[in-house]
mmCIF file with all atom_site columns, C-alpha atoms in Angstrom:
data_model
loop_
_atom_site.group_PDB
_atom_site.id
_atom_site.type_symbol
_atom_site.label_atom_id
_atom_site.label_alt_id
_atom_site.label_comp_id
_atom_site.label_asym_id
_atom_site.label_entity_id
_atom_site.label_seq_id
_atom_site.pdbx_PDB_ins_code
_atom_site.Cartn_x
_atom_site.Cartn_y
_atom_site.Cartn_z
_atom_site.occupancy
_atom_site.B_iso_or_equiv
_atom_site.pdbx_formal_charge
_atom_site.auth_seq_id
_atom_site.auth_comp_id
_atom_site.auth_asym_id
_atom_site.auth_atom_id
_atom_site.pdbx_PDB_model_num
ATOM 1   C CA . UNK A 1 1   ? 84.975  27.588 146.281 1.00 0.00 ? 534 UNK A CA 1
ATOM 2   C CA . UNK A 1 2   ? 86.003  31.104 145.778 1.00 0.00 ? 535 UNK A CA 1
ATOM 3   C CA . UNK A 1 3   ? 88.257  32.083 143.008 1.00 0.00 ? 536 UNK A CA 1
ATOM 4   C CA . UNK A 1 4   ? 91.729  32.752 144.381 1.00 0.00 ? 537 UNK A CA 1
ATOM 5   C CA . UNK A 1 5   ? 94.250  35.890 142.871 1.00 0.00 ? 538 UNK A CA 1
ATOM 6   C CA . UNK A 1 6   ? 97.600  36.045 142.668 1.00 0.00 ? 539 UNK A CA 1
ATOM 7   C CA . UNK A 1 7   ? 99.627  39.016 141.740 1.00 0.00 ? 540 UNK A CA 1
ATOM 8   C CA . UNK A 1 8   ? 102.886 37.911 142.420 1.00 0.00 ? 541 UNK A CA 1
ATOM 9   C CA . UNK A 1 9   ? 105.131 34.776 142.412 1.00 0.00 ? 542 UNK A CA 1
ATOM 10  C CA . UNK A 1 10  ? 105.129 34.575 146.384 1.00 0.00 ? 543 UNK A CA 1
ATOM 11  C CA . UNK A 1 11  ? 101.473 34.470 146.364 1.00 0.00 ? 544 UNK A CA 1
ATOM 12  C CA . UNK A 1 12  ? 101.464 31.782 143.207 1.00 0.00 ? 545 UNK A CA 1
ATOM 13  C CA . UNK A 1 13  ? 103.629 29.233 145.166 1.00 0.00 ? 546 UNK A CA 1
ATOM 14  C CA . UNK A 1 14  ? 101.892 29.836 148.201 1.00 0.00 ? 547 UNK A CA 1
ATOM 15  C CA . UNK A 1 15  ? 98.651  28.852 146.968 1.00 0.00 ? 548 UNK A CA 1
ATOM 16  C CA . UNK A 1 16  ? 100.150 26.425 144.519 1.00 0.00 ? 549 UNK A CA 1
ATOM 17  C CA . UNK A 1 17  ? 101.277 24.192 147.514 1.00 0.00 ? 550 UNK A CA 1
ATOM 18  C CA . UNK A 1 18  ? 97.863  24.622 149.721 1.00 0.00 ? 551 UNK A CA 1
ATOM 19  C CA . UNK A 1 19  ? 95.927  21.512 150.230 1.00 0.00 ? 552 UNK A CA 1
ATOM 20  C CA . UNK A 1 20  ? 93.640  23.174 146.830 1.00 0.00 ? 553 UNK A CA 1
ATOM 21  C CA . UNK A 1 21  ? 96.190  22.358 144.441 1.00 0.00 ? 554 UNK A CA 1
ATOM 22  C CA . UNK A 1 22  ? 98.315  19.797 145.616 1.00 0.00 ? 555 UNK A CA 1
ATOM 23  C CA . UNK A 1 23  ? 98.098  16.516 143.820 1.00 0.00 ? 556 UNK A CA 1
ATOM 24  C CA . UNK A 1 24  ? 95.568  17.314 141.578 1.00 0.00 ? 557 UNK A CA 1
ATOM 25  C CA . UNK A 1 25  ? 95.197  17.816 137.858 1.00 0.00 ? 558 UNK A CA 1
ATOM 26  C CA . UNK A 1 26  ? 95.637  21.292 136.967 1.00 0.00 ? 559 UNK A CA 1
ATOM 27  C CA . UNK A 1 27  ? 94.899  22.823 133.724 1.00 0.00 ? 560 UNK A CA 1
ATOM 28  C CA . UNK A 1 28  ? 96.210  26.256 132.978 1.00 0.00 ? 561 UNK A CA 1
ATOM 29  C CA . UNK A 1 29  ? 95.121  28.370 130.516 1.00 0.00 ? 562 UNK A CA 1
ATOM 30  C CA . UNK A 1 30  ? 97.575  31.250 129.312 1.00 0.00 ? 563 UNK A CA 1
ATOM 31  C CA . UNK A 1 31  ? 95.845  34.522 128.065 1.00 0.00 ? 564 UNK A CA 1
ATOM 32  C CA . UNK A 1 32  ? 96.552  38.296 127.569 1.00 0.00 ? 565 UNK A CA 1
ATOM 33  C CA . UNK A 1 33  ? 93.221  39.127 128.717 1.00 0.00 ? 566 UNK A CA 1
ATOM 34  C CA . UNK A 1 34  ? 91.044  41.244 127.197 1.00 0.00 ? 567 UNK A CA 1
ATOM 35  C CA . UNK A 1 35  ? 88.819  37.382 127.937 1.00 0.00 ? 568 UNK A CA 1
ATOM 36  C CA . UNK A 1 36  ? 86.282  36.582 125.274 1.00 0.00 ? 569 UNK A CA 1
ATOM 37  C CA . UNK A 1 37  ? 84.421  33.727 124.255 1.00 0.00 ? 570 UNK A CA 1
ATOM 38  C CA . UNK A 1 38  ? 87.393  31.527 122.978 1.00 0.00 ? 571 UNK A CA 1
ATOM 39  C CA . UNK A 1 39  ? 89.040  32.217 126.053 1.00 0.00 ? 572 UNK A CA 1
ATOM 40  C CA . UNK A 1 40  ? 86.241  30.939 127.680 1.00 0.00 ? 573 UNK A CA 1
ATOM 41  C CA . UNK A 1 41  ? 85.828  27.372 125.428 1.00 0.00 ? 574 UNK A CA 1
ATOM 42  C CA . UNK A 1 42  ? 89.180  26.724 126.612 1.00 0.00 ? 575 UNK A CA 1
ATOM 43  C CA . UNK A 1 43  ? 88.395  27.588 130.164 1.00 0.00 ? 576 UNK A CA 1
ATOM 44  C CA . UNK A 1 44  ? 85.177  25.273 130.200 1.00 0.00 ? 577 UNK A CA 1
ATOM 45  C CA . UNK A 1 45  ? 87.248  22.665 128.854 1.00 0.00 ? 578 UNK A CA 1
ATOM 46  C CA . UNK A 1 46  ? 90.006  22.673 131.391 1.00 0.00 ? 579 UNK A CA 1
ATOM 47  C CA . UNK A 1 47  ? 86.817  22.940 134.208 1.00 0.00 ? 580 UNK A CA 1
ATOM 48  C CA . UNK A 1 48  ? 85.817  19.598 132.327 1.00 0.00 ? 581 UNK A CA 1
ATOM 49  C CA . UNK A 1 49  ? 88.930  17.652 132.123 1.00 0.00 ? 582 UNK A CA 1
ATOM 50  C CA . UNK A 1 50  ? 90.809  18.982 134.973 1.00 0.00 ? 583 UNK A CA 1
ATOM 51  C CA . UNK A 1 51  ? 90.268  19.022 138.615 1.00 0.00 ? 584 UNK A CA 1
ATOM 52  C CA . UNK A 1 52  ? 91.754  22.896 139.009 1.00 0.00 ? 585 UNK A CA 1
ATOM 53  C CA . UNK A 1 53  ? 91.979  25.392 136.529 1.00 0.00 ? 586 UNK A CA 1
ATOM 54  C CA . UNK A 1 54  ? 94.088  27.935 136.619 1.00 0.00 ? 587 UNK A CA 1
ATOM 55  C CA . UNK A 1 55  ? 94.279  31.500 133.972 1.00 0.00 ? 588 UNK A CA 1
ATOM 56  C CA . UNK A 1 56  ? 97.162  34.012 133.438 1.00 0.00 ? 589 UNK A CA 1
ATOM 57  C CA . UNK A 1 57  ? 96.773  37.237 132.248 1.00 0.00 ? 590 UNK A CA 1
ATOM 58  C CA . UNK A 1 58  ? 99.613  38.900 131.243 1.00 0.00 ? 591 UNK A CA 1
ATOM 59  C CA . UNK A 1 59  ? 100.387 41.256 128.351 1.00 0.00 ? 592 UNK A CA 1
ATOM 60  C CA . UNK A 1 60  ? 104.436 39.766 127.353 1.00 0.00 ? 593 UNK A CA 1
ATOM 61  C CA . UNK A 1 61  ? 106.223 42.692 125.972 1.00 0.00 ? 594 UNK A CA 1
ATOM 62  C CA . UNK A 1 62  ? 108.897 40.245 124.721 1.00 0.00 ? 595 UNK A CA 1
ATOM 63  C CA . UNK A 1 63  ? 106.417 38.829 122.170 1.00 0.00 ? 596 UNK A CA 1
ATOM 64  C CA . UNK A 1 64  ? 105.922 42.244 120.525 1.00 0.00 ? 597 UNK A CA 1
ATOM 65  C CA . UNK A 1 65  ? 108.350 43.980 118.488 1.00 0.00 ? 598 UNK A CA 1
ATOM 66  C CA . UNK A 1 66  ? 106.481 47.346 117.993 1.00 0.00 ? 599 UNK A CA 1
ATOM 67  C CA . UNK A 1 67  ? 106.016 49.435 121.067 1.00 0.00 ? 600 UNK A CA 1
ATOM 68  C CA . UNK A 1 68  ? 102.793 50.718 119.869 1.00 0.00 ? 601 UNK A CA 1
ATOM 69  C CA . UNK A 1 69  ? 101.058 47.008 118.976 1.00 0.00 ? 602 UNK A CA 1
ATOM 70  C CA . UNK A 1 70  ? 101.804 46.666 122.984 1.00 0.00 ? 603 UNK A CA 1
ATOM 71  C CA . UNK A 1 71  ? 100.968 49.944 123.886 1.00 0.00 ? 604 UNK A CA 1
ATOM 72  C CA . UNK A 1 72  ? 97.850  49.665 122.239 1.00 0.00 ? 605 UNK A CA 1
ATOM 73  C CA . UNK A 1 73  ? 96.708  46.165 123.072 1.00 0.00 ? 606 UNK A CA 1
ATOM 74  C CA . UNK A 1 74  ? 93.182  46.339 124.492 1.00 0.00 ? 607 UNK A CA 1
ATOM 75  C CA . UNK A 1 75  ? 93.249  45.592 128.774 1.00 0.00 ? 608 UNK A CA 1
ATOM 76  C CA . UNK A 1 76  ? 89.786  44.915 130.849 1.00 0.00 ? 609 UNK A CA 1
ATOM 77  C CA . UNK A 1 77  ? 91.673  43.295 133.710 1.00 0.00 ? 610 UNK A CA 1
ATOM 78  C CA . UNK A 1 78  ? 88.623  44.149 135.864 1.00 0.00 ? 611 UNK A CA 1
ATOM 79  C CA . UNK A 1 79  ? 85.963  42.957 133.514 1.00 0.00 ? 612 UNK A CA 1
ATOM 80  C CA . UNK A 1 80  ? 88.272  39.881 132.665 1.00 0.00 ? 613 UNK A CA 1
ATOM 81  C CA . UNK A 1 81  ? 88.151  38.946 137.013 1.00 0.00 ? 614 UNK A CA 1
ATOM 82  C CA . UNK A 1 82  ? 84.634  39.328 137.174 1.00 0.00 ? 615 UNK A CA 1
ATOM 83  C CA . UNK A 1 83  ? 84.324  36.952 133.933 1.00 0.00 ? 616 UNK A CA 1
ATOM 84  C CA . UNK A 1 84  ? 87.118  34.348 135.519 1.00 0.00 ? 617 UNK A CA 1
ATOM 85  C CA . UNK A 1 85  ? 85.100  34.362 138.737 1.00 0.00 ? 618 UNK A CA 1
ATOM 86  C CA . UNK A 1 86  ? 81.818  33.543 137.652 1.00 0.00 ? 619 UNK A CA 1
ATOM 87  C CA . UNK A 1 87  ? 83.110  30.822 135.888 1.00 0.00 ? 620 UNK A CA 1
ATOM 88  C CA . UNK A 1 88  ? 84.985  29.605 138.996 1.00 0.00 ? 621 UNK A CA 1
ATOM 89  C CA . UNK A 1 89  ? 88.398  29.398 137.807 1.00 0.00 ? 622 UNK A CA 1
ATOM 90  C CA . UNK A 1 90  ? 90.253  28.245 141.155 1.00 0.00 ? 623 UNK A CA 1
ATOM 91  C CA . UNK A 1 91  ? 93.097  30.585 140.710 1.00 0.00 ? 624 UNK A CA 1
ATOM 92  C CA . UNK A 1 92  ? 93.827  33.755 138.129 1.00 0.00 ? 625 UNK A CA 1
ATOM 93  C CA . UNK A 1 93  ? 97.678  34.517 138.103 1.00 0.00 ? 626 UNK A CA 1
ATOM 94  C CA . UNK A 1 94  ? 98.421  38.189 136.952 1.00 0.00 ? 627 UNK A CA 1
ATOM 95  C CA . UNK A 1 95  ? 102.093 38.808 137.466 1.00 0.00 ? 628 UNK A CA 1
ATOM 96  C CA . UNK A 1 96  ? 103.693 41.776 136.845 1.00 0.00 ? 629 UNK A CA 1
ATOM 97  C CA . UNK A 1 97  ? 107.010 42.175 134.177 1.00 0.00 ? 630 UNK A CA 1
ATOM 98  C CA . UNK A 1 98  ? 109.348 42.707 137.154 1.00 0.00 ? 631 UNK A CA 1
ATOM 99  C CA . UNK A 1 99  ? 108.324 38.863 138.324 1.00 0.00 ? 632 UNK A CA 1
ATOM 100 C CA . UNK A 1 100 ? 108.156 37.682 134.546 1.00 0.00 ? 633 UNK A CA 1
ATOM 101 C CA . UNK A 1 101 ? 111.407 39.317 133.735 1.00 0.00 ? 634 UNK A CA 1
ATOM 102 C CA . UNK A 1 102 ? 113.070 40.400 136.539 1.00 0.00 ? 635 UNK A CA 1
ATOM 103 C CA . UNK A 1 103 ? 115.872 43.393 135.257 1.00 0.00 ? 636 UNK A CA 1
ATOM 104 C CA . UNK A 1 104 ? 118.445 40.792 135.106 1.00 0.00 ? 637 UNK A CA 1
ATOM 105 C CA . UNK A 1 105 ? 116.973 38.781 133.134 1.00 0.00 ? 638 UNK A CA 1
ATOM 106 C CA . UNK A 1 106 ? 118.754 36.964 130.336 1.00 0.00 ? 639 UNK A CA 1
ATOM 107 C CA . UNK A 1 107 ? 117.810 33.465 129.161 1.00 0.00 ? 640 UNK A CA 1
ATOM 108 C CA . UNK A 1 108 ? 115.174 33.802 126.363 1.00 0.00 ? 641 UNK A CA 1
ATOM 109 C CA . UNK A 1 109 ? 114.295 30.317 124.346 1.00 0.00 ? 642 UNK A CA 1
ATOM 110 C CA . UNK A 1 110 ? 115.363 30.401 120.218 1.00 0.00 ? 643 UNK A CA 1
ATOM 111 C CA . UNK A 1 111 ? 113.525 28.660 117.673 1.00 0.00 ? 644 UNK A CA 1
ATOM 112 C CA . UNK A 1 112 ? 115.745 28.329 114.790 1.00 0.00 ? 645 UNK A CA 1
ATOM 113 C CA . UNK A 1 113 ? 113.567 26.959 112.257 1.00 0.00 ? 646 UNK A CA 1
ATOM 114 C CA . UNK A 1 114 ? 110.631 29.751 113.021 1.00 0.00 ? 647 UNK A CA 1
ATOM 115 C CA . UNK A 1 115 ? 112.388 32.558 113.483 1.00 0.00 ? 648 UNK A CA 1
ATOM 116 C CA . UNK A 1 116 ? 112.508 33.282 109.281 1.00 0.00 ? 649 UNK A CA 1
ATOM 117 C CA . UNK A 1 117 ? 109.146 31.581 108.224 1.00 0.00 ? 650 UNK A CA 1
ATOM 118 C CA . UNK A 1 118 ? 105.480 32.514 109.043 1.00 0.00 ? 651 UNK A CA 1
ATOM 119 C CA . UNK A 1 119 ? 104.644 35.793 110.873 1.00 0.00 ? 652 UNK A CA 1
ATOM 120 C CA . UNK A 1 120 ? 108.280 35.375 112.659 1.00 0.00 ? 653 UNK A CA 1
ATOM 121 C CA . UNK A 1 121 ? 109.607 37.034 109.217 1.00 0.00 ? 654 UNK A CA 1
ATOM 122 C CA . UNK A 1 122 ? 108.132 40.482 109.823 1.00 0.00 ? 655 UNK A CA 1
ATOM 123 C CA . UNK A 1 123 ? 107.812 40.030 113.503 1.00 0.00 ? 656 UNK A CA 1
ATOM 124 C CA . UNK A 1 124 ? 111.356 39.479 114.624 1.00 0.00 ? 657 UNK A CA 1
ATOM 125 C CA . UNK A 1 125 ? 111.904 38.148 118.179 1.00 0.00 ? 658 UNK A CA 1
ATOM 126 C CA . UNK A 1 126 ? 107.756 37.071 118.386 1.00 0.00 ? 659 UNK A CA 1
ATOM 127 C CA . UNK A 1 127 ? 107.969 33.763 118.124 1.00 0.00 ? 660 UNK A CA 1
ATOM 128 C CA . UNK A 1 128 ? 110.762 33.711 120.467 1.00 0.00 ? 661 UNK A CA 1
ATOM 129 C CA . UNK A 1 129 ? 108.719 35.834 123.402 1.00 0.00 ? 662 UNK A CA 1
ATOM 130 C CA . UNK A 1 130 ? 105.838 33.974 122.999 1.00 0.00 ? 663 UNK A CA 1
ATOM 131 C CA . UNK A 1 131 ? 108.020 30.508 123.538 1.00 0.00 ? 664 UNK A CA 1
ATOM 132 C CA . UNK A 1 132 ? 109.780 32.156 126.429 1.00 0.00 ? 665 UNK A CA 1
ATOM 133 C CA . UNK A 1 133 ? 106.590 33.060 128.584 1.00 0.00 ? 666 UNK A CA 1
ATOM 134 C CA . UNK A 1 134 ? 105.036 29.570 128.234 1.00 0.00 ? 667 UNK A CA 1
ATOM 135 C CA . UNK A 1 135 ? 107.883 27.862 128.991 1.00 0.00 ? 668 UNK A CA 1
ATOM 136 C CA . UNK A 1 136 ? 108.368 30.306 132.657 1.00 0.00 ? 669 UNK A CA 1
ATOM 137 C CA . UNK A 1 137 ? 104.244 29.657 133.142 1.00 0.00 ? 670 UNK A CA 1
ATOM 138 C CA . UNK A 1 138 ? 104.653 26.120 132.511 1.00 0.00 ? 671 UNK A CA 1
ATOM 139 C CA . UNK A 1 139 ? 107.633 25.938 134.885 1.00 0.00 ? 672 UNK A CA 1
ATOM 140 C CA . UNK A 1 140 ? 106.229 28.388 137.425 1.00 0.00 ? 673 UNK A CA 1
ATOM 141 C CA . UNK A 1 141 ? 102.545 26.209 137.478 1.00 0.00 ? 674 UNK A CA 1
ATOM 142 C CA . UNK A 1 142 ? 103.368 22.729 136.144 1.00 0.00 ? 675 UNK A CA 1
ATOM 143 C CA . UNK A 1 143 ? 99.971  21.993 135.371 1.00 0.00 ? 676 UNK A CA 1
ATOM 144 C CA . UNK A 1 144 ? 98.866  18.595 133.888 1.00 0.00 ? 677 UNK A CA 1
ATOM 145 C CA . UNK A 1 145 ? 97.392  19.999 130.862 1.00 0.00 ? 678 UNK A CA 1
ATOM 146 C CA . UNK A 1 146 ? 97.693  23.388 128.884 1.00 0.00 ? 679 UNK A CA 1
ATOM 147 C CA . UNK A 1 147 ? 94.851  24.895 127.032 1.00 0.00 ? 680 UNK A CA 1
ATOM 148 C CA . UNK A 1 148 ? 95.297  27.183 123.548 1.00 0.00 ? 681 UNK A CA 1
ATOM 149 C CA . UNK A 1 149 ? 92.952  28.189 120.882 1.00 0.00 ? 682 UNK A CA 1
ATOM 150 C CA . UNK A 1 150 ? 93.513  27.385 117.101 1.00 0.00 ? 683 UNK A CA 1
ATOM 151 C CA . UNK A 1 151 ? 93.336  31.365 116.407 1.00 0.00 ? 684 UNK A CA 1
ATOM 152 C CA . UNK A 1 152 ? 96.862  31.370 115.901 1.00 0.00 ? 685 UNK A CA 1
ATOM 153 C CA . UNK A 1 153 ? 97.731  28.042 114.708 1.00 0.00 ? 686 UNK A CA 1
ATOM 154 C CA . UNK A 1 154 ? 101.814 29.011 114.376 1.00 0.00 ? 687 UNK A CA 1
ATOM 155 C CA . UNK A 1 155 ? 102.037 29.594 118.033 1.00 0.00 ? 688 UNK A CA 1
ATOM 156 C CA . UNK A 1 156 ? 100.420 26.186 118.674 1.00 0.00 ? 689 UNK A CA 1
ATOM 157 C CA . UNK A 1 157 ? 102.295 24.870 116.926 1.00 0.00 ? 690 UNK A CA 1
ATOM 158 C CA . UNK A 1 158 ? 105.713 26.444 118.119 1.00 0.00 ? 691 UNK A CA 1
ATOM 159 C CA . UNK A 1 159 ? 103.989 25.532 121.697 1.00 0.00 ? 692 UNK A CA 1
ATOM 160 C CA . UNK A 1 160 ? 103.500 21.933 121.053 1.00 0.00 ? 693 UNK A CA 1
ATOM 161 C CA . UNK A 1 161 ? 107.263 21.733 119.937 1.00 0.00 ? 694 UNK A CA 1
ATOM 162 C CA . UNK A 1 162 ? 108.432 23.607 122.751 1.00 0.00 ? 695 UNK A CA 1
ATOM 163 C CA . UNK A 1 163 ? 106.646 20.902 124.958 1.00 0.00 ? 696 UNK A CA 1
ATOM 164 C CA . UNK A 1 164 ? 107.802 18.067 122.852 1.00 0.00 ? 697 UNK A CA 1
ATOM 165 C CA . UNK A 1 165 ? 111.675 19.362 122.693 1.00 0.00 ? 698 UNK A CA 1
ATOM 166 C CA . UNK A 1 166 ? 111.778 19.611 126.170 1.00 0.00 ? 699 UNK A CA 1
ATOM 167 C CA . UNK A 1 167 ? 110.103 16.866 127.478 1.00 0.00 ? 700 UNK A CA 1
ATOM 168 C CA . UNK A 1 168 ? 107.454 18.438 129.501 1.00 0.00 ? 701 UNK A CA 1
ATOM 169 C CA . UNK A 1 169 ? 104.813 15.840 130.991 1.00 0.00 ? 702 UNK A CA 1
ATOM 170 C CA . UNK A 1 170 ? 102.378 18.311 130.115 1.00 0.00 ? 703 UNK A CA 1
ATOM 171 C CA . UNK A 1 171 ? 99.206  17.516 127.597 1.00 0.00 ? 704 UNK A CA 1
ATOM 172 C CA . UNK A 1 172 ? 98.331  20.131 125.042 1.00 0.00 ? 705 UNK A CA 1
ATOM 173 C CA . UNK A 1 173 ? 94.690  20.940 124.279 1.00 0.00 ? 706 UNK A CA 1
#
């Protein structure tokens, strides 16, 4: 099968509740694109262990608290399709800020004991963003299982919690 896009949340629920998806394990794998070869482990692993596999790329401006870090984080979106579709990824979600964070916006998710510790001590509010995202891709996809590299063990960690804290019947890879 062909790999499906979505842009938007309309298009994400609609092909979230076609006969492709429904009932089946779904593994979703959360990037920022710019896709390399880690990416990629965890994408062959959800192909593996999952019976859909679905990839977000989206660049969260919540998680970075200097304008210019996300001004100048490296994009490829077209390079990073091409990639996701030879690999044949069923879906690739790539939702723009308005649907992320619409301009009303206000419910963001605090982590008291990481907000002072770790990089969250000279990257106020990062911790925080990055926590906020998963949980609205988690909640917008509810996949099974949830892919993320060891690069940055803190946000793993921080992610596992998240999942834990809120009881979310989702498995962590």
């Amino acid at each position: 099968m062909h790999t499906l896009i979505a842009r938007n949340l309309k298009t994400l629920k609609k092909n979230l509740s076609s006969q492709r998806f429904r009932n089946k394990k779904t593994g979703l794998v959360p990037t920022m694109g710019a896709i390399h070869e880690g990416h990629l482990a965890l994408v062959n692993k959800s192909i593996k262990l999952c019976e859909a596999t679905i990839v977000t790329i989206f660049v969260n401006p919540i998680q970075f608290n200097n304008k210019e870090d996300l001004k100048n984080y490296p994009t490829a979106l077209a390079n990073d399709i091409e990639i996701l579709t030879k690999r044949k990824v069923d879906l690739i979600f790539i939702p723009n800020i308005r649907d992320m964070y619409p301009q009303d916006f206000s419910t963001y998710i605090h982590l008291d004991k990481f907000s002072d510790i770790l990089c969250g001590k000279n990257r106020k509010g990062h911790f925080s963003g990055v926590a906020t995202v998963v949980m609205k891709l988690l909640s917008l996809i509810q996949p099974k299982c949830a892919f993320f590299g060891e690069k940055d063990y803190q946000q793993l960690i921080i992610i596992k919690k998240l999942v834990r804290d809120f009881n979310l019947n989702i498995r962590i890879h």
